[in-house]
Amino acid sequence: MEQFKQVDGIVVPLDRANVDTDAIIPKQFLKSIQRSGFGPNAFDEWRYLDQGEPGMACSDRPLNRDFVLNQPRYQGGEILLARENFGCGSSREHAPWALKDYGFRVIIAPSFADIFFNNCFKNGILPIVLEDKMVDRLFSEVVAKEGYRLQIDLEQQQIAGSDGGTLPFSVDPFRKQCLLEGLDDIGLTLRHLDEIRGFEQQHRKNCPWLFAEVTV
Amino acid sequence: MRAQTLYDKLWQSHLVRTEEDGTALIYIDRHLVHEVTSPQAFEGLRLAQRTPWRVDSILATPDHNIPTANRAAGITDPIAKLQVETLDENCRQYGITEFTMEDARQGIVHVIGPEQGAILPGMTVVCGDSHTSTHGAVGALAHGIGTSEVEHVLATQCLVQKKMKSMLIAVDGEVTVGVSAKDIALAIIGKIGTAGGTGYAIEFGGEAIMNLSVEGRMTLCNMAIEGGARAGIIAVDEKTIDYFRGRPYAPAGALWQEAERYWRTLHSDDGAEFDAVIHIDAATIRPQVTWGTSPEMVVGVDGVVPDPAAESDTTRAEGIRLALKYMGLEAGTRITDITLDKIFIGSCTNSRIEDLRAAANLVAGRKVASTIKLALVVPGSGLVKRQAEEEGLDRIFTAAGFEWRDPGCSMCLAMNADRLSPGERCASTSNRNFEGRQGPGGRTHLVSPAMAAMAAINGRFTDITVES
Ligand code: SF4
């Protein structure tokens, strides 16, 4: 996995609560067997005026100019500012793949849905939970100032604004380490191979029916 | 010993190791796999030159992408076809049991798992699908996971998890006739909100829950994720144990007896403490209908579409306004005045035999309203379909004007040809009413199978507890 240390980027405000993963990447794009290439279809139904289908070239499609990702001032954004319960619904990892592919490295929201939150870390995206009040403040600052940027420092667990003010955020230490070092979860787990084998043996004794051969 | 919750017991009995910060490795007993969330995981596995840890723990089937009509013709969409073929190929390569599209046992992954007894009480279960919570209904600890985690479980048989907080939702007393598990699920989500269960494993208990059949409990746990909870669980009782007798994957003989003894311990101990407890009076639950674009946007069938002006929280008020605009509804409209274009009976929430019986019961001898453009019944599995046909339910549906289809996810998420056109309004027994879920611009109202059936007959929502 790609390492994550710092991001200094344009903030894109998505002012809606309960943004679900169907909205982040509509189901017709889930037919792909690839992990990449979802960026042009991130938020497809909100971003384009026509109906997107896999394989369509997105550069000629009519844009919904009102949608925040299409506004010139937010081009190149790397930090997504969102509302409560972001990423709810389907477990599709295509949602963080699409956001990452689009260019987002950080998502800030008052709360996230569990599976999505987890999926972000697995893909080098840092989801940051901030208090409602703070998120409100960021929303008004972003909207007030064109070119509004934030600097995110994962090592220091700090968000810095261009006015010099800083904000701390918390992050699970294990996940932080994985992001900082770009560690592969599977490799980490396989360091405990013997323990897993040992557990499995004991489990087989305790619950033999779970290991019985089935012919179906 | 300290009194334990059911979640404590399931967690403890699968705990391989815990790091100092609480991050744990949990051993996984059953891994369900479908075509949409697995290709990238198998590819990752191959790229890292790894192989599945325990092939016999995996059961696979295609469900999301496959056609529900004219299946003999195969899959016409080339991209969907490639995805299903990729699943077939991955299963073949590693020797994984797969119920392919041609297999009579194929169906929605969450329907076939318990149906085969491939899910058992006390198991840990994962699937790259958020509705894996369904399996908690039989006293299993079931998590929906992402594709990276699918790969992780394939490679290590373990899931990296932190223990969640525990919540008890007790539905006390009895529900009125006509109120189903789906209505209980929607009423709970209406109360706690779609993020109410975030970070929790929810145990459902109380008289109304234990009165539900095992299938009804699956409907309820299926929607735990819609309340934000990754896992919903229900204690094992006599009904749970009976449910598994004779199922293909269930143990037999002496092993059954040993298993049964263990299963009987799968309940929260008296005096076990939960981090949160919510009580709901079953008698207050009416048949539910969602009016918006989130499952928490729900009212009783005797209610009206809410007014954003009456909401003091500005983000919420804006949410209601956007939802009403998308849904093409006016504040104050009576739910029973809402007319429908399409009806969908199916999905992993409500496509089991009891769901089809409940719907057929109201449809028998009646006709689908002439204003309804399409009414679909999509059984959850080939075996549900066969059972329904043996009971003559298919003929009841088709005589009334419903279409009787082959099993799959179908119009629940509209990845195949079954979908709504922009602006069409659907009474659906599925679990998500998000924008575009059933087709771009489509408008979804979530209801129980009986409510969907009655909506088909009358062309609009009807209070089935009053008039049926
Ligand atoms: S029926 Fe719907 S919710 Fe269930 S697994 Fe299929 S797509 Fe997901």
XYZ file of C-alpha atoms and ligand atoms in Angstrom:
692
model
C 0.000 0.000 0.000
C 1.063 3.565 -0.723
C 2.485 5.423 2.288
C 0.604 8.326 3.769
C 2.449 11.038 5.657
C 1.288 14.525 4.798
C -1.197 16.121 2.477
C -1.441 19.773 1.611
C -4.500 20.149 -0.511
C -7.600 21.983 -1.661
C -10.692 21.225 0.393
C -13.919 20.237 -1.358
C -17.098 20.728 0.688
C -19.818 18.105 0.128
C -22.636 19.461 2.204
C -24.947 16.449 2.595
C -25.506 14.019 5.442
C -25.708 10.228 4.947
C -23.835 10.115 1.650
C -24.003 6.420 0.775
C -21.607 4.286 -1.219
C -24.208 3.898 -4.015
C -23.885 7.664 -4.483
C -20.081 7.558 -4.316
C -19.896 4.887 -7.025
C -23.146 3.710 -8.660
C -23.629 -0.021 -9.074
C -23.242 -0.229 -12.833
C -19.516 0.392 -12.335
C -19.202 -2.519 -9.915
C -19.126 -4.981 -12.757
C -15.466 -4.235 -13.317
C -12.966 -6.802 -12.169
C -10.268 -4.122 -11.809
C -9.315 -2.090 -8.795
C -8.559 1.098 -10.694
C -10.195 3.463 -13.133
C -13.226 4.374 -10.984
C -12.241 8.041 -10.469
C -14.095 9.516 -13.475
C -17.274 7.850 -12.170
C -16.998 8.983 -8.557
C -20.376 10.540 -7.648
C -21.477 9.778 -11.228
C -25.165 10.545 -10.808
C -24.515 13.897 -9.177
C -21.628 14.835 -11.383
C -23.038 14.249 -14.871
C -26.371 15.101 -16.418
C -26.602 11.948 -18.518
C -26.655 8.389 -17.324
C -23.217 6.857 -16.937
C -22.420 3.377 -18.110
C -19.172 1.442 -17.836
C -16.850 2.048 -20.761
C -18.219 5.519 -21.585
C -15.612 8.226 -22.099
C -16.408 10.717 -19.349
C -14.615 13.678 -20.904
C -17.464 14.319 -23.384
C -20.314 13.871 -20.940
C -22.498 16.836 -19.936
C -21.559 18.066 -16.464
C -23.868 19.127 -13.684
C -22.269 22.526 -13.097
C -23.949 22.888 -9.720
C -22.247 19.856 -8.275
C -19.334 20.823 -6.107
C -16.739 18.627 -7.853
C -17.449 20.468 -11.089
C -16.887 23.968 -9.761
C -13.596 25.416 -11.037
C -12.487 26.548 -7.576
C -12.470 22.987 -6.261
C -10.505 21.377 -9.081
C -7.624 19.238 -7.936
C -9.093 18.843 -4.458
C -7.464 16.245 -2.260
C -9.414 16.734 0.943
C -13.118 15.989 1.045
C -15.139 17.704 3.735
C -18.345 15.820 4.436
C -21.247 15.497 6.832
C -22.378 12.812 9.273
C -22.542 9.101 8.493
C -20.440 9.443 5.360
C -20.039 6.188 3.384
C -23.095 4.391 4.722
C -24.749 1.518 2.889
C -23.063 -1.079 0.738
C -19.645 -2.413 1.751
C -18.270 -1.923 -1.770
C -14.587 -1.063 -1.618
C -15.110 0.483 -5.040
C -16.163 3.594 -3.077
C -12.736 4.343 -1.569
C -11.134 3.140 -4.832
C -13.157 5.761 -6.710
C -12.390 8.534 -4.228
C -8.689 7.692 -4.246
C -8.609 7.432 -8.006
C -10.276 10.840 -8.215
C -7.490 12.232 -6.065
C -8.855 12.369 -2.531
C -6.395 11.413 0.191
C -8.280 12.683 3.231
C -11.950 12.768 4.197
C -13.089 14.864 7.121
C -16.548 14.290 8.608
C -18.310 14.256 11.985
C -18.901 10.506 11.575
C -18.379 7.658 9.132
C -20.085 4.328 8.537
C -17.968 1.479 9.950
C -17.181 -0.588 6.872
C -16.368 2.420 4.726
C -14.145 3.861 7.468
C -12.225 0.621 7.578
C -11.989 0.347 3.796
C -10.422 3.823 3.603
C -7.432 2.805 5.709
C -6.868 -0.229 3.502
C -6.497 2.052 0.516
C -4.303 4.832 1.786
C -7.110 7.278 2.496
C -7.162 8.952 5.894
C -10.678 9.447 7.299
C -10.678 12.054 10.067
C -13.500 12.415 12.555
C -13.972 15.925 13.914
C -16.628 17.314 16.198
C -19.745 18.660 14.521
C -18.907 22.219 15.516
C -15.464 21.993 13.955
C -16.859 20.541 10.757
C -19.402 23.380 10.632
C -16.596 25.874 11.013
C -14.546 24.284 8.243
C -17.574 24.333 5.944
C -18.042 28.061 6.426
C -14.328 28.745 5.966
C -14.096 26.705 2.767
C -17.105 28.363 1.232
C -15.876 31.845 2.235
C -12.418 31.544 0.746
C -11.550 30.443 -2.736
C -8.484 28.207 -2.915
C -8.939 27.164 0.712
C -6.375 24.538 1.664
C -5.541 22.472 4.704
C -2.346 20.730 5.656
C -2.809 17.312 7.173
C 0.076 15.817 9.094
C -0.574 12.232 10.097
C 2.622 11.817 12.099
C 1.731 14.824 14.281
C -2.015 14.107 14.018
C -2.597 17.707 13.185
C -4.606 19.764 10.728
C -3.203 23.176 9.879
C -5.003 25.988 8.092
C -3.421 28.741 6.035
C -4.123 31.189 8.893
C -1.608 29.288 11.009
C -4.172 27.769 13.353
C -3.937 24.040 14.082
C -6.361 21.344 15.096
C -5.466 17.975 16.566
C -7.234 14.800 15.447
C -7.158 11.281 16.778
C -6.438 8.107 14.890
C -6.117 4.514 15.939
C -2.382 3.852 16.588
C -2.303 0.572 14.646
C -3.985 2.068 11.617
C -1.753 5.108 11.830
C 1.324 2.930 11.725
C -0.003 0.960 8.761
C -0.698 4.168 6.819
C 2.610 5.809 7.687
C 4.587 2.777 6.661
C 2.281 1.648 3.864
C 2.093 -1.776 5.506
C 0.285 -4.715 4.006
C -2.248 -6.065 6.480
C -1.959 -9.611 5.248
C 1.797 -9.644 5.682
C 1.349 -8.359 9.223
C -1.193 -11.046 10.089
C 0.905 -13.803 8.588
C 3.605 -12.988 11.115
C 1.273 -14.767 13.536
C 0.957 -17.843 11.386
C 1.768 -20.264 14.194
C -0.725 -18.689 16.513
C -3.446 -18.965 13.883
C -2.584 -22.614 13.285
C -2.577 -23.280 17.029
C -5.956 -21.623 17.430
C -7.352 -23.548 14.508
C -6.287 -26.868 16.020
C -7.909 -26.080 19.340
C -11.033 -24.788 17.602
C -11.263 -28.020 15.665
C -11.251 -29.921 18.951
C -13.848 -27.664 20.550
C -16.197 -27.513 17.572
C -15.440 -30.521 15.350
C -18.688 -30.108 13.405
C -17.284 -26.914 11.876
C -14.563 -28.919 10.212
C -16.515 -32.026 9.267
C -16.355 -32.942 5.629
C -19.492 -32.065 3.703
C -20.461 -33.580 0.426
C -22.919 -31.375 -1.373
C -17.371 -15.715 35.997
C -18.706 -12.355 34.852
C -22.024 -12.565 33.050
C -21.344 -12.447 29.304
C -23.343 -11.103 26.397
C -23.850 -13.325 23.380
C -21.435 -11.057 21.518
C -18.799 -11.570 24.247
C -19.146 -15.337 23.869
C -18.879 -15.324 20.095
C -15.941 -12.933 20.205
C -14.087 -14.811 22.912
C -14.471 -18.191 21.236
C -12.847 -16.920 18.027
C -10.137 -14.714 19.415
C -6.726 -15.693 18.066
C -4.742 -12.832 19.578
C -5.137 -9.283 20.815
C -2.625 -6.446 20.488
C -2.100 -4.018 23.330
C -4.316 -1.417 21.697
C -7.188 -3.900 21.416
C -6.724 -4.746 17.737
C -7.512 -8.443 17.487
C -7.361 -11.326 15.076
C -10.639 -13.183 14.855
C -10.804 -16.638 13.310
C -13.416 -16.983 10.553
C -15.477 -20.157 10.186
C -17.439 -19.373 7.037
C -16.619 -17.162 4.095
C -19.381 -16.471 1.586
C -18.240 -15.179 -1.777
C -20.054 -13.570 -4.717
C -18.988 -12.171 -8.059
C -18.930 -8.427 -7.363
C -16.568 -8.036 -4.423
C -14.255 -10.995 -4.962
C -12.379 -10.647 -8.307
C -9.936 -8.023 -7.032
C -9.358 -10.084 -3.877
C -8.474 -13.235 -5.809
C -6.257 -11.197 -8.077
C -4.462 -9.691 -5.091
C -3.984 -13.149 -3.664
C -2.425 -14.382 -6.877
C -0.187 -11.340 -7.257
C 1.214 -11.975 -3.780
C 1.592 -15.665 -4.605
C -0.705 -16.710 -1.809
C -3.456 -19.344 -1.740
C -6.695 -19.616 0.229
C -6.074 -20.790 3.790
C -9.072 -23.073 4.150
C -10.906 -23.782 0.951
C -13.645 -25.789 2.699
C -14.687 -22.694 4.669
C -15.738 -20.931 1.469
C -19.055 -21.115 -0.345
C -19.546 -19.091 -3.499
C -22.436 -18.160 -5.775
C -23.159 -15.446 -8.329
C -26.158 -13.320 -7.421
C -25.805 -9.575 -8.036
C -25.271 -9.529 -11.759
C -27.211 -12.411 -13.173
C -30.402 -12.259 -15.216
C -33.669 -13.328 -13.583
C -35.401 -14.111 -16.855
C -34.475 -16.267 -19.806
C -31.402 -17.582 -18.070
C -30.808 -20.250 -20.640
C -29.691 -17.471 -22.984
C -26.810 -16.645 -20.633
C -25.689 -13.184 -19.576
C -25.945 -10.669 -22.397
C -24.052 -7.815 -20.729
C -20.411 -8.623 -21.578
C -18.959 -6.874 -18.521
C -21.312 -8.672 -16.134
C -20.642 -11.921 -17.947
C -16.905 -11.537 -17.491
C -17.380 -10.916 -13.791
C -19.464 -14.054 -13.294
C -17.025 -16.086 -15.382
C -14.182 -14.720 -13.283
C -15.903 -16.052 -10.169
C -16.417 -19.446 -11.815
C -12.782 -19.511 -12.853
C -11.458 -18.508 -9.430
C -13.566 -21.188 -7.758
C -12.444 -23.792 -10.227
C -8.804 -22.877 -9.815
C -8.819 -23.165 -6.031
C -11.376 -25.934 -5.661
C -13.959 -23.727 -3.945
C -17.549 -24.968 -3.811
C -19.665 -22.750 -6.015
C -23.347 -22.942 -6.825
C -23.107 -21.645 -10.365
C -25.855 -19.921 -12.270
C -27.076 -23.259 -13.618
C -27.180 -24.950 -10.189
C -30.634 -25.435 -8.606
C -29.148 -24.280 -5.285
C -27.904 -20.942 -6.631
C -29.392 -17.841 -5.074
C -28.686 -14.702 -3.103
C -25.651 -15.458 -0.995
C -27.440 -14.542 2.258
C -30.367 -16.774 1.426
C -28.417 -19.863 0.422
C -25.978 -19.749 3.355
C -28.497 -20.570 6.097
C -30.641 -22.613 3.711
C -27.748 -25.022 3.204
C -26.840 -25.003 6.895
C -23.539 -23.533 5.717
C -24.169 -20.916 8.383
C -24.567 -22.407 11.840
C -25.069 -20.969 15.321
C -21.846 -19.914 16.989
C -19.963 -19.418 13.735
C -18.056 -16.372 12.656
C -19.147 -15.467 9.151
C -17.858 -12.930 6.665
C -18.828 -11.926 3.154
C -17.868 -9.000 0.981
C -21.350 -7.639 1.365
C -22.810 -5.420 4.052
C -25.932 -7.563 4.467
C -23.869 -10.359 5.928
C -25.414 -9.147 9.170
C -28.345 -11.388 8.148
C -26.632 -14.442 9.595
C -26.589 -13.058 13.119
C -30.211 -14.218 13.217
C -29.058 -17.736 14.093
C -26.625 -16.741 16.813
C -23.628 -16.341 14.509
C -21.235 -13.397 14.517
C -21.410 -12.149 10.960
C -19.565 -9.177 9.468
C -19.848 -7.494 6.112
C -16.356 -6.721 4.845
C -14.609 -4.882 2.032
C -12.623 -6.473 -0.778
C -9.242 -5.986 0.950
C -10.666 -7.880 3.884
C -11.999 -10.597 1.587
C -8.430 -11.063 0.425
C -7.214 -10.971 4.021
C -9.634 -13.696 5.105
C -8.801 -15.781 2.039
C -5.116 -15.581 2.897
C -5.182 -15.846 6.675
C -8.622 -17.194 7.731
C -8.695 -14.235 10.098
C -10.209 -10.794 10.242
C -8.520 -7.846 11.927
C -11.115 -6.329 14.235
C -11.514 -4.300 17.358
C -14.215 -5.407 19.692
C -17.316 -3.331 19.145
C -19.548 -1.886 21.832
C -22.691 -3.826 22.606
C -26.262 -2.657 22.313
C -29.426 -4.477 23.274
C -32.583 -3.563 21.421
C -35.486 -5.209 23.175
C -38.842 -5.197 21.413
C -41.235 -5.907 24.261
C -44.700 -7.416 24.017
C -46.472 -8.622 20.908
C -46.932 -6.975 17.532
C -50.383 -6.552 16.024
C -51.496 -8.854 13.220
C -50.074 -7.764 9.872
C -46.912 -6.286 11.413
C -43.895 -8.273 10.235
C -40.178 -8.524 10.921
C -39.608 -5.941 8.185
C -41.822 -3.447 9.969
C -39.957 -4.060 13.220
C -36.645 -3.507 11.417
C -37.810 -0.263 9.797
C -39.377 0.987 13.033
C -36.090 0.376 14.864
C -34.106 2.239 12.199
C -36.661 5.052 12.318
C -36.000 5.283 16.037
C -32.212 4.950 16.242
C -31.356 6.449 12.838
C -29.101 5.033 10.140
C -26.024 5.820 12.231
C -27.570 4.823 15.576
C -25.812 1.465 15.664
C -22.442 2.622 14.302
C -19.668 1.007 16.314
C -22.024 -1.460 17.964
C -22.892 -5.116 17.692
C -26.648 -5.058 18.240
C -28.384 -7.914 19.981
C -32.103 -8.012 19.286
C -34.202 -9.471 22.057
C -37.569 -9.262 23.762
C -40.780 -11.141 23.285
C -41.624 -9.788 19.828
C -38.228 -10.835 18.502
C -38.257 -14.308 19.989
C -41.783 -14.735 18.596
C -40.424 -14.238 15.098
C -39.611 -17.260 12.978
C -35.947 -17.843 12.135
C -36.611 -16.382 8.682
C -38.209 -13.290 10.227
C -35.138 -12.891 12.413
C -33.006 -12.968 9.275
C -35.071 -10.118 7.833
C -34.428 -8.125 10.974
C -30.694 -8.816 11.280
C -30.329 -8.205 7.545
C -31.252 -4.587 8.196
C -28.975 -4.118 11.227
C -26.489 -2.565 8.800
C -29.140 -0.030 7.788
C -29.103 1.032 11.434
C -25.331 1.447 11.167
C -24.406 -1.780 12.973
C -22.001 -4.096 11.241
C -23.426 -7.051 13.157
C -26.891 -7.864 14.513
C -27.372 -10.995 16.586
C -30.184 -12.983 18.148
C -29.920 -15.674 20.813
C -30.287 -19.316 19.863
C -33.541 -20.948 20.947
C -35.507 -24.080 20.075
C -36.612 -22.578 16.762
C -33.032 -21.925 15.733
C -31.998 -25.474 16.483
C -35.008 -26.948 14.683
C -34.266 -24.799 11.673
C -30.965 -26.571 11.050
C -32.050 -30.181 11.410
C -31.331 -32.086 8.219
C -29.751 -29.225 6.270
C -26.949 -30.341 3.917
C -24.069 -28.631 5.715
C -25.432 -29.150 9.255
C -23.816 -31.832 11.410
C -25.551 -35.189 11.896
C -25.527 -37.968 14.484
C -23.160 -37.595 17.412
C -21.707 -34.376 16.034
C -25.186 -32.874 15.918
C -25.691 -33.675 19.574
C -22.399 -32.153 20.525
C -23.168 -29.087 18.453
C -26.658 -28.766 19.895
C -25.297 -28.794 23.452
C -23.006 -25.950 22.540
C -25.631 -23.991 20.639
C -27.845 -23.968 23.720
C -25.253 -21.824 25.485
C -25.484 -19.130 22.814
C -27.475 -16.423 24.567
C -26.585 -13.494 26.787
C -26.279 -14.515 30.428
C -28.679 -13.112 33.003
C -27.223 -9.884 34.269
C -24.935 -9.374 31.257
C -24.278 -5.694 30.748
C -24.635 -3.819 27.486
C -23.128 -0.460 26.616
C -26.549 0.721 25.484
C -30.071 -0.620 25.927
C -33.123 0.480 23.972
C -36.659 -0.684 24.616
C -39.413 -0.534 22.046
C -43.047 -1.372 22.691
C -44.087 -3.828 19.978
C -47.723 -2.764 20.157
C -46.822 0.716 18.874
C -45.322 -0.573 15.622
C -47.483 -0.018 12.534
C -46.743 -1.392 9.059
C -43.901 0.854 7.901
C -43.332 2.721 4.643
C -40.221 4.765 3.829
C -40.913 8.115 2.174
C -37.341 9.332 1.593
C -33.907 8.327 0.393
C -32.568 6.779 3.582
C -34.107 3.870 5.495
C -34.501 6.094 8.570
C -36.936 8.252 6.596
C -39.855 6.084 7.523
C -43.366 6.394 8.989
C -46.300 4.154 9.780
C -48.691 3.531 6.900
C -51.250 5.698 8.721
C -48.801 8.619 8.721
C -47.977 11.480 6.385
C -44.875 12.668 4.537
C -43.070 15.005 6.967
C -42.528 18.726 6.574
C -38.914 19.958 6.501
C -40.098 23.260 7.972
C -40.970 21.431 11.176
C -37.376 20.171 11.592
C -35.194 22.417 13.766
C -31.817 20.907 12.802
C -30.767 22.606 9.556
C -28.739 19.707 8.101
C -31.649 17.356 8.739
C -34.189 19.795 7.314
C -32.067 20.088 4.179
C -31.871 16.285 4.026
C -35.665 16.056 4.108
C -36.008 18.743 1.439
C -33.573 16.974 -0.907
C -35.292 13.639 -0.289
C -38.767 15.011 -1.032
C -37.508 16.637 -4.195
C -35.909 13.399 -5.364
C -38.953 11.356 -4.380
C -41.383 13.794 -6.005
C -43.434 14.047 -2.829
C -45.138 16.929 -1.023
C -44.952 17.384 2.714
C -48.226 16.359 4.365
C -49.209 13.781 1.724
C -50.887 10.778 3.306
C -48.883 7.599 2.781
C -52.050 5.832 1.618
C -52.417 8.444 -1.142
C -49.085 7.485 -2.724
C -49.542 5.546 -5.973
C -46.967 3.142 -7.409
C -45.597 2.211 -10.832
C -43.704 -0.964 -10.022
C -43.633 -3.614 -7.317
C -40.604 -5.637 -6.306
C -40.865 -8.631 -3.984
C -37.426 -10.093 -3.424
C -33.884 -9.345 -2.075
C -31.942 -10.905 0.781
C -34.289 -9.084 3.158
C -37.553 -10.614 1.963
C -37.267 -13.412 -0.579
C -37.546 -16.500 1.612
C -40.455 -18.883 1.475
C -42.346 -17.235 4.337
C -42.082 -13.862 2.615
C -43.534 -15.300 -0.572
C -46.323 -16.994 1.384
C -47.188 -13.739 3.168
C -47.408 -11.919 -0.145
C -49.282 -14.704 -1.961
C -51.788 -14.827 0.840
C -52.952 -11.302 0.016
C -52.667 -11.706 -3.730
C -54.709 -14.915 -4.003
C -57.817 -14.429 -6.125
C -57.014 -10.774 -6.896
C -55.471 -8.861 -9.773
C -52.605 -6.430 -9.915
C -53.989 -2.903 -10.475
C -53.999 -1.818 -14.122
C -51.881 1.218 -13.233
C -48.955 -0.968 -12.162
C -46.461 -1.336 -15.026
C -44.528 -4.259 -13.607
C -44.852 -6.444 -10.533
C -41.944 -8.805 -9.936
C -41.484 -11.715 -7.592
C -37.884 -12.890 -7.395
C -37.319 -15.834 -5.053
C -34.125 -15.753 -3.006
C -32.800 -19.094 -4.204
C -33.505 -21.920 -6.584
C -34.683 -24.003 -3.648
C -37.068 -21.297 -2.429
C -38.382 -21.106 -5.962
C -38.932 -24.848 -6.138
C -40.651 -24.912 -2.745
C -42.928 -22.041 -3.739
C -43.855 -23.827 -6.950
C -44.652 -26.977 -5.007
C -47.012 -24.908 -2.891
C -48.574 -23.308 -5.964
C -47.490 -19.800 -5.004
C -46.095 -19.112 -8.466
C -49.528 -19.692 -9.981
C -51.163 -17.342 -7.484
C -48.688 -14.628 -8.436
C -48.824 -15.120 -12.183
C -52.634 -15.381 -12.195
C -52.729 -11.985 -10.508
C -50.353 -10.469 -13.067
C -47.005 -10.727 -11.309
C -43.910 -11.959 -13.119
C -42.259 -15.005 -11.563
C -38.487 -14.910 -11.977
C -35.268 -16.807 -11.344
C -33.298 -16.135 -8.136
C -30.851 -13.252 -7.716
C -30.495 -9.745 -6.334
C -32.464 -8.338 -9.244
C -34.148 -4.999 -8.693
C -32.745 -4.658 -5.187
C -29.758 -2.949 -6.743
C -30.535 -3.109 -10.439
C -27.196 -4.330 -11.696
C -28.991 -6.542 -14.173
C -31.869 -5.646 -16.484
C -34.441 -5.383 -13.663
C -34.667 -1.723 -12.791
C -36.732 1.409 -12.460
C -36.772 4.101 -15.117
C -36.236 7.704 -14.022
C -39.170 8.966 -11.965
C -40.788 5.565 -11.518
C -42.060 4.790 -8.046
C -41.677 1.332 -6.562
C -42.925 -0.500 -3.493
C -39.970 -2.722 -2.722
C -39.264 -5.367 -0.118
C -35.524 -4.685 -0.357
C -33.424 -2.797 2.155
C -32.139 0.409 0.590
C -34.012 3.386 -0.771
C -30.935 5.423 -1.675
C -31.064 7.664 -4.732
C -30.696 5.576 -7.862
C -30.494 2.312 -5.967
C -33.136 0.610 -8.108
C -32.168 2.460 -11.257
C -31.114 6.062 -11.956
C -33.895 8.453 -10.930
C -35.990 5.596 -9.547
C -37.992 6.168 -6.360
C -38.062 3.416 -3.781
C -40.433 2.883 -0.879
C -39.321 0.097 1.439
C -42.094 -2.097 2.813
C -42.869 -5.637 3.953
C -43.895 -8.362 1.474
C -47.540 -8.133 2.553
C -47.535 -4.365 2.138
C -45.908 -4.673 -1.302
C -48.470 -7.271 -2.350
C -51.379 -5.076 -1.287
C -49.796 -2.069 -3.002
C -49.718 -4.118 -6.214
C -53.392 -4.967 -5.917
C -54.581 -1.463 -5.035
C -51.995 0.524 -6.987
C -51.277 2.547 -3.838
C -50.245 1.915 -0.256
C -52.912 0.395 1.950
C -53.022 -0.234 5.675
C -53.143 -4.016 5.662
C -53.998 -4.145 9.335
C -57.306 -2.422 8.583
C -58.198 -3.528 5.097
C -57.125 -6.846 3.626
S -30.328 -8.727 -2.478
Fe -29.699 -6.605 -2.492
S -28.908 -6.178 -0.488
Fe -29.042 -8.378 -0.713
S -27.034 -9.028 -1.357
Fe -28.238 -8.687 -3.197
S -27.875 -6.573 -3.750
Fe -27.147 -6.820 -1.672
